[in-house]
mmCIF file of C-alpha atoms in Angstrom:
data_model
loop_
_atom_site.group_PDB
_atom_site.id
_atom_site.type_symbol
_atom_site.label_atom_id
_atom_site.label_comp_id
_atom_site.label_asym_id
_atom_site.label_seq_id
_atom_site.Cartn_x
_atom_site.Cartn_y
_atom_site.Cartn_z
ATOM 1 C CA MET A 1196 44.269 17.029 33.301
ATOM 2 C CA THR A 1197 44.248 14.081 34.290
ATOM 3 C CA GLN A 1198 41.049 13.408 36.901
ATOM 4 C CA THR A 1199 42.063 11.237 39.357
ATOM 5 C CA ILE A 1200 38.233 8.308 39.408
ATOM 6 C CA PRO A 1201 37.889 6.840 43.115
ATOM 7 C CA VAL A 1202 37.697 2.856 42.939
ATOM 8 C CA GLU A 1203 34.655 2.825 44.563
ATOM 9 C CA LEU A 1204 33.601 4.202 42.062
ATOM 10 C CA ILE A 1205 35.364 2.982 39.025
ATOM 11 C CA ALA A 1206 34.140 -0.128 40.199
ATOM 12 C CA PHE A 1207 30.211 -0.031 39.145
ATOM 13 C CA SER A 1208 29.431 -3.127 38.977
ATOM 14 C CA GLY A 1209 25.442 -3.014 39.280
ATOM 15 C CA GLU A 1210 26.453 -4.144 43.693
ATOM 16 C CA HIS A 1211 26.228 -0.591 44.761
ATOM 17 C CA PRO A 1212 25.649 1.400 42.524
ATOM 18 C CA ILE A 1213 22.804 3.677 43.397
ATOM 19 C CA SER A 1214 24.136 4.259 46.813
ATOM 20 C CA GLU A 1215 26.895 5.681 46.238
ATOM 21 C CA LEU A 1216 24.574 7.429 42.903
ATOM 22 C CA ASP A 1217 23.047 8.876 46.016
ATOM 23 C CA ASP A 1218 26.153 11.045 47.301
ATOM 24 C CA ILE A 1219 24.963 14.027 44.711
ATOM 25 C CA ASP A 1220 27.922 16.388 46.865
ATOM 26 C CA GLY A 1221 29.725 13.234 46.358
ATOM 27 C CA LEU A 1222 29.298 13.803 42.401
ATOM 28 C CA ILE A 1223 29.129 17.175 41.340
ATOM 29 C CA ARG A 1224 32.938 17.518 43.303
ATOM 30 C CA LEU A 1225 34.252 14.624 41.811
ATOM 31 C CA TYR A 1226 33.181 15.038 38.044
ATOM 32 C CA LYS A 1227 31.860 18.589 37.543
ATOM 33 C CA PRO A 1228 35.139 20.313 36.726
ATOM 34 C CA LYS A 1229 34.735 17.503 33.362
ATOM 35 C CA VAL A 1230 31.454 17.852 32.930
ATOM 36 C CA PHE A 1231 31.836 22.070 32.792
ATOM 37 C CA ARG A 1232 35.047 21.686 30.608
ATOM 38 C CA PHE A 1233 33.466 19.689 27.984
ATOM 39 C CA VAL A 1234 29.656 21.265 27.629
ATOM 40 C CA ALA A 1235 31.686 24.430 27.811
ATOM 41 C CA PHE A 1236 33.214 23.869 24.257
ATOM 42 C CA SER A 1237 30.609 22.293 22.494
ATOM 43 C CA VAL A 1238 28.278 25.392 23.321
ATOM 44 C CA ALA A 1239 31.129 27.634 23.310
ATOM 45 C CA ASP A 1240 29.165 29.541 26.032
ATOM 46 C CA ARG A 1241 30.079 29.265 30.113
ATOM 47 C CA ASP A 1242 26.981 30.648 30.751
ATOM 48 C CA ALA A 1243 24.654 28.617 28.340
ATOM 49 C CA ALA A 1244 27.992 25.127 30.410
ATOM 50 C CA GLU A 1245 27.226 25.933 33.436
ATOM 51 C CA SER A 1246 23.458 25.895 32.892
ATOM 52 C CA ILE A 1247 23.312 22.458 31.443
ATOM 53 C CA THR A 1248 25.724 21.028 33.741
ATOM 54 C CA GLN A 1249 23.157 21.909 36.178
ATOM 55 C CA ASP A 1250 21.365 19.158 34.375
ATOM 56 C CA CYS A 1251 22.941 17.081 34.226
ATOM 57 C CA PHE A 1252 23.237 16.625 37.985
ATOM 58 C CA LEU A 1253 20.101 17.054 38.349
ATOM 59 C CA LYS A 1254 18.729 14.461 35.361
ATOM 60 C CA ALA A 1255 21.287 11.940 36.889
ATOM 61 C CA HIS A 1256 19.866 12.379 40.743
ATOM 62 C CA LEU A 1257 16.476 11.722 39.832
ATOM 63 C CA SER A 1258 17.494 8.836 37.073
ATOM 64 C CA ARG A 1259 19.762 7.776 39.760
ATOM 65 C CA ASN A 1260 17.608 4.394 39.953
ATOM 66 C CA GLN A 1261 18.020 3.874 35.946
ATOM 67 C CA PHE A 1262 21.978 3.664 36.336
ATOM 68 C CA ARG A 1263 22.014 -0.277 35.537
ATOM 69 C CA GLY A 1264 25.965 -0.409 36.400
ATOM 70 C CA ASP A 1265 27.245 -1.780 32.781
ATOM 71 C CA CYS A 1266 29.824 1.896 32.316
ATOM 72 C CA SER A 1267 30.581 3.639 34.580
ATOM 73 C CA VAL A 1268 29.674 6.764 36.965
ATOM 74 C CA SER A 1269 31.306 8.915 34.282
ATOM 75 C CA THR A 1270 30.707 7.522 31.558
ATOM 76 C CA TRP A 1271 26.980 7.716 32.409
ATOM 77 C CA LEU A 1272 27.257 11.160 33.609
ATOM 78 C CA MET A 1273 29.258 12.260 30.022
ATOM 79 C CA ARG A 1274 26.562 10.117 27.864
ATOM 80 C CA ILE A 1275 23.721 12.494 30.105
ATOM 81 C CA ALA A 1276 26.040 15.694 28.880
ATOM 82 C CA PHE A 1277 25.859 14.594 25.733
ATOM 83 C CA ASN A 1278 22.645 13.773 24.967
ATOM 84 C CA LEU A 1279 21.646 17.376 27.163
ATOM 85 C CA VAL A 1280 24.755 19.474 24.072
ATOM 86 C CA ARG A 1281 23.464 18.199 20.936
ATOM 87 C CA ASP A 1282 19.022 19.422 22.618
ATOM 88 C CA HIS A 1283 20.769 22.459 23.178
ATOM 89 C CA THR A 1284 22.196 23.052 20.265
ATOM 90 C CA LYS A 1285 19.329 22.006 17.891
ATOM 91 C CA SER A 1286 16.959 24.613 20.073
ATOM 92 C CA GLN A 1287 16.549 27.751 18.723
ATOM 93 C CA LYS A 1288 18.120 29.144 21.974
ATOM 94 C CA PHE A 1289 21.210 28.613 21.277
ATOM 95 C CA ARG A 1290 21.113 29.605 17.686
ATOM 96 C CA PHE A 1291 20.621 33.023 18.987
ATOM 97 C CA TRP A 1292 22.975 33.179 21.569
ATOM 98 C CA LYS A 1293 25.564 32.050 18.693
ATOM 99 C CA LYS A 1294 24.324 35.021 17.058
ATOM 100 C CA ALA A 1295 24.616 37.390 20.169
ATOM 101 C CA ALA A 1296 27.657 34.995 21.611
ATOM 102 C CA ALA A 1297 27.329 37.539 24.285
ATOM 103 C CA THR A 1298 28.710 35.074 26.838
ATOM 104 C CA ALA A 1299 31.016 33.538 24.636
ATOM 105 C CA ILE A 1300 34.430 31.410 25.141
ATOM 106 C CA ASP A 1301 36.736 34.420 24.099
ATOM 107 C CA ALA A 1302 39.239 32.551 22.113
ATOM 108 C CA GLN A 1303 41.958 35.612 23.459
ATOM 109 C CA ASP A 1304 40.725 35.028 26.859
ATOM 110 C CA LEU A 1305 41.296 30.659 26.962
ATOM 111 C CA SER A 1306 44.556 31.603 24.940
ATOM 112 C CA GLN A 1307 45.739 33.902 27.858
ATOM 113 C CA HIS A 1308 45.308 30.268 30.788
ATOM 114 C CA LEU A 1309 47.744 29.157 28.458
ATOM 115 C CA ALA A 1310 50.914 28.262 30.968
ATOM 116 C CA SER A 1311 53.336 30.387 30.244
ATOM 117 C CA SER A 1312 55.977 27.640 30.008
ATOM 118 C CA GLU A 1313 57.725 28.676 27.204
ATOM 119 C CA SER A 1314 61.261 29.979 26.782
ATOM 120 C CA SER A 1315 60.772 32.143 24.516
ATOM 121 C CA THR A 1316 58.203 35.228 24.190
ATOM 122 C CA GLU A 1317 57.806 34.187 20.620
ATOM 123 C CA GLU A 1318 57.548 30.565 21.843
ATOM 124 C CA ARG A 1319 53.834 31.414 24.410
ATOM 125 C CA LEU A 1320 53.016 33.744 20.616
ATOM 126 C CA ILE A 1321 53.047 30.854 19.109
ATOM 127 C CA ALA A 1322 51.292 28.624 21.039
ATOM 128 C CA LYS A 1323 48.810 31.460 22.428
ATOM 129 C CA GLU A 1324 48.236 30.993 18.855
ATOM 130 C CA ARG A 1325 47.645 27.969 18.056
ATOM 131 C CA VAL A 1326 45.374 27.556 21.338
ATOM 132 C CA GLU A 1327 42.862 30.135 19.247
ATOM 133 C CA MET A 1328 43.430 28.105 16.186
ATOM 134 C CA VAL A 1329 41.970 24.791 17.091
ATOM 135 C CA HIS A 1330 38.596 26.861 19.112
ATOM 136 C CA ARG A 1331 38.074 28.629 16.548
ATOM 137 C CA ALA A 1332 38.304 25.675 14.420
ATOM 138 C CA LEU A 1333 36.000 23.213 17.138
ATOM 139 C CA GLN A 1334 33.783 26.104 16.164
ATOM 140 C CA GLU A 1335 33.523 24.862 12.833
ATOM 141 C CA LEU A 1336 32.989 21.401 12.812
ATOM 142 C CA SER A 1337 30.047 20.377 12.959
ATOM 143 C CA GLY A 1338 28.424 18.699 16.964
ATOM 144 C CA LYS A 1339 29.024 15.153 16.904
ATOM 145 C CA GLN A 1340 32.869 15.826 15.145
ATOM 146 C CA ARG A 1341 32.583 18.577 18.085
ATOM 147 C CA SER A 1342 31.694 16.261 20.145
ATOM 148 C CA VAL A 1343 33.805 13.158 19.897
ATOM 149 C CA PHE A 1344 37.014 15.166 19.601
ATOM 150 C CA LEU A 1345 36.834 17.012 22.492
ATOM 151 C CA MET A 1346 35.925 13.303 24.814
ATOM 152 C CA ARG A 1347 39.548 11.896 23.512
ATOM 153 C CA PHE A 1348 42.133 15.157 23.457
ATOM 154 C CA LEU A 1349 40.802 17.427 25.885
ATOM 155 C CA GLU A 1350 38.945 14.507 28.622
ATOM 156 C CA GLU A 1351 41.287 11.698 27.054
ATOM 157 C CA MET A 1352 39.019 9.476 26.919
ATOM 158 C CA ASP A 1353 39.936 6.227 25.549
ATOM 159 C CA LEU A 1354 37.429 5.421 21.891
ATOM 160 C CA PRO A 1355 34.994 2.432 23.662
ATOM 161 C CA ASP A 1356 33.981 4.702 25.965
ATOM 162 C CA ILE A 1357 33.472 7.456 23.370
ATOM 163 C CA ALA A 1358 30.898 5.162 21.579
ATOM 164 C CA ALA A 1359 29.185 3.902 24.770
ATOM 165 C CA THR A 1360 28.775 7.998 25.300
ATOM 166 C CA THR A 1361 27.690 9.431 22.347
ATOM 167 C CA GLY A 1362 26.117 5.133 21.943
ATOM 168 C CA MET A 1363 28.515 5.418 18.687
ATOM 169 C CA SER A 1364 30.651 2.374 17.159
ATOM 170 C CA VAL A 1365 34.346 2.485 17.216
ATOM 171 C CA PRO A 1366 34.706 3.235 13.132
ATOM 172 C CA THR A 1367 32.120 5.590 13.278
ATOM 173 C CA VAL A 1368 34.197 7.069 16.075
ATOM 174 C CA LYS A 1369 37.427 7.612 14.197
ATOM 175 C CA THR A 1370 36.027 8.119 11.613
ATOM 176 C CA HIS A 1371 34.109 11.183 13.539
ATOM 177 C CA LEU A 1372 38.356 11.913 14.433
ATOM 178 C CA TYR A 1373 39.724 11.699 11.375
ATOM 179 C CA ARG A 1374 37.349 14.542 9.513
ATOM 180 C CA ALA A 1375 37.707 16.958 12.659
ATOM 181 C CA VAL A 1376 41.549 16.628 13.113
ATOM 182 C CA GLY A 1377 41.555 16.665 9.054
ATOM 183 C CA ALA A 1378 39.680 20.042 9.544
ATOM 184 C CA ILE A 1379 41.882 21.137 12.694
ATOM 185 C CA ARG A 1380 45.250 20.491 10.867
ATOM 186 C CA ALA A 1381 44.354 22.412 7.748
ATOM 187 C CA ARG A 1382 43.694 25.172 9.992
ATOM 188 C CA LEU A 1383 46.816 25.022 11.504
ATOM 189 C CA GLY A 1384 48.596 24.364 7.744
ATOM 190 C CA ALA A 1385 47.047 27.618 6.527
ATOM 191 C CA SER A 1386 48.030 29.804 9.773
ATOM 192 C CA LEU A 1387 51.536 28.616 10.788
ATOM 193 C CA MET B 1068 57.142 4.002 2.487
ATOM 194 C CA SER B 1069 57.523 7.496 0.152
ATOM 195 C CA ALA B 1070 54.741 9.498 -0.141
ATOM 196 C CA HIS B 1071 54.032 11.378 2.973
ATOM 197 C CA LEU B 1072 51.877 10.227 5.632
ATOM 198 C CA THR B 1073 47.247 10.306 5.299
ATOM 199 C CA GLN B 1074 45.818 11.947 7.967
ATOM 200 C CA GLU B 1075 44.202 9.411 8.939
ATOM 201 C CA GLU B 1076 47.631 7.519 9.566
ATOM 202 C CA LEU B 1077 48.577 10.287 11.725
ATOM 203 C CA THR B 1078 45.558 10.279 13.652
ATOM 204 C CA ASP B 1079 46.073 7.108 13.940
ATOM 205 C CA LYS B 1080 49.885 8.567 15.502
ATOM 206 C CA LEU B 1081 48.188 10.891 18.101
ATOM 207 C CA LEU B 1082 45.334 8.382 19.508
ATOM 208 C CA GLY B 1083 48.837 5.474 19.749
ATOM 209 C CA LEU B 1084 47.149 3.606 17.099
ATOM 210 C CA SER B 1085 50.140 3.822 14.250
ATOM 211 C CA SER B 1086 51.859 0.410 12.895
ATOM 212 C CA LEU B 1087 56.012 0.624 12.791
ATOM 213 C CA THR B 1088 55.379 1.029 9.097
ATOM 214 C CA VAL B 1089 54.233 4.522 10.673
ATOM 215 C CA ASN B 1090 56.779 5.213 12.896
ATOM 216 C CA ALA B 1091 59.369 3.655 10.099
ATOM 217 C CA HIS B 1092 58.300 6.676 8.382
ATOM 218 C CA LEU B 1093 58.605 9.695 10.784
ATOM 219 C CA LEU B 1094 61.929 9.263 11.459
ATOM 220 C CA SER B 1095 63.092 9.255 8.005
ATOM 221 C CA CYS B 1096 59.800 11.882 6.274
ATOM 222 C CA PRO B 1097 61.030 15.825 8.552
ATOM 223 C CA ALA B 1098 57.577 16.964 6.996
ATOM 224 C CA CYS B 1099 55.521 14.491 8.503
ATOM 225 C CA ALA B 1100 57.314 14.938 11.746
ATOM 226 C CA ASP B 1101 57.381 18.441 11.858
ATOM 227 C CA ASP B 1102 52.987 18.157 10.702
ATOM 228 C CA LEU B 1103 52.541 15.727 12.938
ATOM 229 C CA GLU B 1104 54.572 17.148 16.303
ATOM 230 C CA ARG B 1105 52.401 20.649 15.807
ATOM 231 C CA LEU B 1106 49.070 18.761 15.628
ATOM 232 C CA LYS B 1107 50.351 17.565 19.111
ATOM 233 C CA THR B 1108 51.279 21.018 20.234
ATOM 234 C CA SER B 1109 48.512 23.197 19.168
ATOM 235 C CA ILE B 1110 46.048 20.705 20.904
ATOM 236 C CA THR B 1111 48.354 19.032 23.950
ATOM 237 C CA CYS B 1112 48.100 23.971 24.053
ATOM 238 C CA PHE B 1113 44.823 24.054 24.069
ATOM 239 C CA ARG B 1114 43.663 21.121 25.837
ATOM 240 C CA SER B 1115 46.303 23.021 28.905
ATOM 241 C CA ALA B 1116 44.239 26.215 28.708
ATOM 242 C CA ALA B 1117 40.829 25.010 28.233
ATOM 243 C CA THR B 1118 41.207 22.728 31.815
ATOM 244 C CA ALA B 1119 42.771 26.562 33.231
ATOM 245 C CA TRP B 1120 40.399 28.512 31.806
ATOM 246 C CA SER B 1121 37.357 25.963 33.309
ATOM 247 C CA ASP B 1122 39.169 25.792 36.436
ATOM 248 C CA SER B 1123 39.458 29.084 36.522
ATOM 249 C CA ALA B 1124 35.842 29.472 35.866
ATOM 250 C CA LEU B 1125 33.911 27.821 37.886
ATOM 251 C CA ALA B 1126 36.533 29.047 40.499
ATOM 252 C CA ARG B 1127 34.727 32.358 39.585
ATOM 253 C CA ALA B 1128 30.750 30.691 40.287
ATOM 254 C CA ASN B 1129 29.644 30.210 43.109
ATOM 255 C CA PRO B 1130 31.646 27.554 45.377
ATOM 256 C CA ASN B 1131 28.438 26.754 47.363
ATOM 257 C CA ALA B 1132 25.768 26.606 44.560
ATOM 258 C CA THR B 1133 23.133 23.786 45.106
ATOM 259 C CA LEU B 1134 21.296 21.908 42.824
ATOM 260 C CA VAL B 1135 18.524 23.739 42.012
ATOM 261 C CA PRO B 1136 15.623 22.686 40.000
ATOM 262 C CA SER B 1137 15.541 24.389 36.788
ATOM 263 C CA ARG B 1138 12.496 26.142 34.731
ATOM 264 C CA ARG B 1139 12.112 22.913 33.414
ATOM 265 C CA GLN B 1140 11.500 20.816 35.596
ATOM 266 C CA PHE B 1141 10.128 23.696 38.334
ATOM 267 C CA TRP B 1142 6.719 24.089 36.401
ATOM 268 C CA PRO B 1143 5.761 20.779 36.236
ATOM 269 C CA ALA B 1144 6.512 20.371 40.935
ATOM 270 C CA ALA B 1145 4.534 24.284 41.082
ATOM 271 C CA ASN B 1146 1.699 23.693 38.732
ATOM 272 C CA TRP B 1147 0.946 20.423 41.117
ATOM 273 C CA ILE B 1148 1.045 22.260 44.513
ATOM 274 C CA ILE B 1149 -1.214 25.504 42.321
ATOM 275 C CA ALA B 1150 -4.073 22.737 41.544
ATOM 276 C CA THR B 1151 -4.109 21.417 44.718
ATOM 277 C CA ALA B 1152 -4.044 25.137 46.497
ATOM 278 C CA ALA B 1153 -6.817 25.681 43.759
ATOM 279 C CA MET B 1154 -9.230 22.585 45.238
ATOM 280 C CA ILE B 1155 -8.649 23.549 49.002
ATOM 281 C CA VAL B 1156 -9.567 26.493 47.652
ATOM 282 C CA LEU B 1157 -12.842 24.815 45.608
ATOM 283 C CA ILE B 1158 -13.409 22.796 48.271
ATOM 284 C CA ALA B 1159 -13.756 25.738 51.453
ATOM 285 C CA VAL B 1160 -16.000 27.734 48.971
ATOM 286 C CA SER B 1161 -18.980 24.875 48.562
ATOM 287 C CA ALA B 1162 -18.302 24.207 51.859
ATOM 288 C CA ILE B 1163 -19.146 27.379 53.289
ATOM 289 C CA HIS B 1164 -21.393 28.004 51.104
ATOM 290 C CA PHE B 1165 -23.461 24.638 51.453
ATOM 291 C CA HIS B 1166 -23.157 25.292 54.950
ATOM 292 C CA LYS B 1167 -24.889 28.624 54.519
ATOM 293 C CA GLN B 1168 -27.704 27.171 52.805
ATOM 294 C CA GLU B 1169 -28.235 24.039 55.565
ATOM 295 C CA ILE B 1170 -28.655 27.783 58.046
ATOM 296 C CA GLY B 1171 -30.928 28.715 56.183
ATOM 297 C CA ARG B 1172 -33.502 25.341 55.429
ATOM 298 C CA GLU B 1173 -33.202 25.149 59.088
ATOM 299 C CA ALA B 1174 -34.657 28.768 59.857
ATOM 300 C CA ARG B 1175 -37.114 28.554 57.598
ATOM 301 C CA SER B 1176 -37.632 25.259 58.696
ATOM 302 C CA ASN B 1177 -38.448 26.377 62.656
ATOM 303 C CA GLN B 1178 -40.690 27.835 60.887
ATOM 304 C CA ILE B 1179 -43.123 25.781 59.833
ATOM 305 C CA ALA B 1180 -42.627 23.443 61.988
ATOM 306 C CA THR B 1181 -44.018 26.790 64.828
ATOM 307 C CA PRO B 1182 -46.648 27.616 63.235
ATOM 308 C CA SER B 1183 -49.016 28.181 66.201
ATOM 309 C CA THR B 1184 -46.612 29.950 68.187
ATOM 310 C CA THR B 1185 -46.097 32.798 65.573
ATOM 311 C CA ILE B 1186 -50.146 32.825 65.106
ATOM 312 C CA GLU B 1187 -50.094 34.213 69.432
ATOM 313 C CA THR B 1188 -46.501 35.515 67.584
ATOM 314 C CA ALA B 1189 -48.585 38.664 65.775
ATOM 315 C CA GLN B 1190 -51.907 38.080 68.452
ATOM 316 C CA THR B 1191 -50.671 39.720 71.540
ATOM 317 C CA GLN B 1192 -48.840 42.642 69.754
ATOM 318 C CA ILE B 1193 -52.654 42.736 68.105
ATOM 319 C CA GLU B 1194 -53.370 43.099 71.498
ATOM 320 C CA ARG B 1195 -51.143 45.130 72.546
ATOM 321 C CA ASP B 1196 -51.541 47.595 69.536
ATOM 322 C CA ASN B 1197 -54.921 48.017 70.283
ATOM 323 C CA GLU B 1198 -54.525 48.953 73.825
ATOM 324 C CA LEU B 1199 -51.349 51.292 73.225
ATOM 325 C CA LEU B 1200 -54.660 53.426 71.044
ATOM 326 C CA ALA B 1201 -57.469 52.889 73.684
ATOM 327 C CA GLN B 1202 -54.982 54.756 75.851
ATOM 328 C CA VAL B 1203 -53.645 57.364 73.451
ATOM 329 C CA ASN B 1204 -57.604 58.353 72.889
ATOM 330 C CA SER B 1205 -57.849 57.956 76.478
ATOM 331 C CA GLU B 1206 -55.517 60.707 76.881
ATOM 332 C CA LEU B 1207 -56.312 62.605 74.277
ATOM 333 C CA GLY B 1208 -60.236 62.735 75.092
ATOM 334 C CA GLU B 1209 -59.514 63.833 78.660
ATOM 335 C CA ALA B 1210 -57.079 66.150 77.998
ATOM 336 C CA VAL B 1211 -56.712 69.941 77.224
ATOM 337 C CA PRO B 1212 -54.251 71.028 75.109
ATOM 338 C CA ALA B 1213 -51.330 73.016 76.433
ATOM 339 C CA PRO B 1214 -52.336 76.718 74.458
ATOM 340 C CA MET B 1215 -55.774 75.575 76.628
ATOM 341 C CA GLN B 1216 -55.556 75.428 79.710
ATOM 342 C CA PRO B 1217 -54.594 79.632 80.984
ATOM 343 C CA LEU B 1218 -57.486 80.739 78.824
ATOM 344 C CA ARG B 1219 -59.454 77.630 80.907
ATOM 345 C CA ILE B 1220 -58.072 79.350 84.679
ATOM 346 C CA SER B 1221 -58.036 82.834 83.318
ATOM 347 C CA GLY B 1222 -62.311 82.758 82.278
ATOM 348 C CA SER B 1223 -62.689 81.603 86.616
ATOM 349 C CA VAL B 1224 -60.928 83.409 88.091
ATOM 350 C CA ALA B 1225 -63.108 86.378 85.650
ATOM 351 C CA SER B 1226 -65.937 84.812 86.875
ATOM 352 C CA SER B 1227 -65.264 84.983 90.387
ATOM 353 C CA ASN B 1228 -64.227 88.475 90.189
ATOM 354 C CA LEU B 1229 -67.154 89.788 87.941
ATOM 355 C CA GLN B 1230 -69.258 88.075 90.897
ATOM 356 C CA PRO B 1231 -68.502 90.718 93.889
ATOM 357 C CA SER B 1232 -67.909 93.703 91.608
ATOM 358 C CA SER B 1233 -71.945 92.855 90.973
ATOM 359 C CA SER B 1234 -72.500 92.440 94.707
ATOM 360 C CA GLY B 1235 -70.569 96.054 95.782
ATOM 361 C CA LYS B 1236 -72.888 97.872 93.063
ATOM 362 C CA ARG B 1237 -76.354 96.398 94.216
ATOM 363 C CA ASN B 1238 -74.475 96.825 97.939
#
């Protein structure tokens, strides 16, 4: 999904960053879908994603005075979300819930949300199967590979933005992407 | 380029970073073109489904939910409130305690300050008690016990009755 970001929020060059960030309702309205989507497919748990997304905006609001305007608000929020996801996946709680998988995102449930643009039933089935394959392959990636893959192919962020968000260099981001795409390609090749 | 595309070349093509050589190979190699097309389609389908799922999940969640601090952020605030309340209670209890002590001290100092008044009060009480005791003694000395009163009356009557009879005998 391509998200339209208002010019006044993109052009955060340090002149009026704090006053714009004070509008927490506006930030949530604008960026919540993006942050929630990234977090949800990073932790593969709906409830945890809601909680982390809320924490992300709360943290952004509380530390808005620390925003220097050296990147876009979107990148800044994604960086907070990335750090929260990293902390969450390291925690014992995440390991427990991953085993329990009570509110985990179900691959079949996910594929049900696929728009039925395909002409035949067979094509729809293949498309659903591919969605499930990609989702399952994502769960087998390392945290960094998954995050980088989601930022590039789900959120359509460019490589410098991903590098700024994750604190990696662009070549490192590319390396993670090569491995992530390789893992998904291997799974697709094995199944189809 | 006779060999198939490498993992890096395929990913670069997905990222839009491919070279002319890679593009030329894709035109001449159906296997690599199929491979790339399958990857592209799979990722596009995943993005479409993930976006729809995410929108649906957000719509199901409470849209009017406000930004509430999680427990992690809430507890420090709660601790501050509890600590402040405890301080207020402690100060109030201390103030009451000192107030009571002050009242007791004032009472003791009043007693010490006026010993003559206390002595006078005690003497007056003793005098009253003595008067009361004297009154009781006098009443006891004068009064005849109630059971004895009919006997005394009948005695006087008997003595008066005895006199005519004796005079009658004489007559």
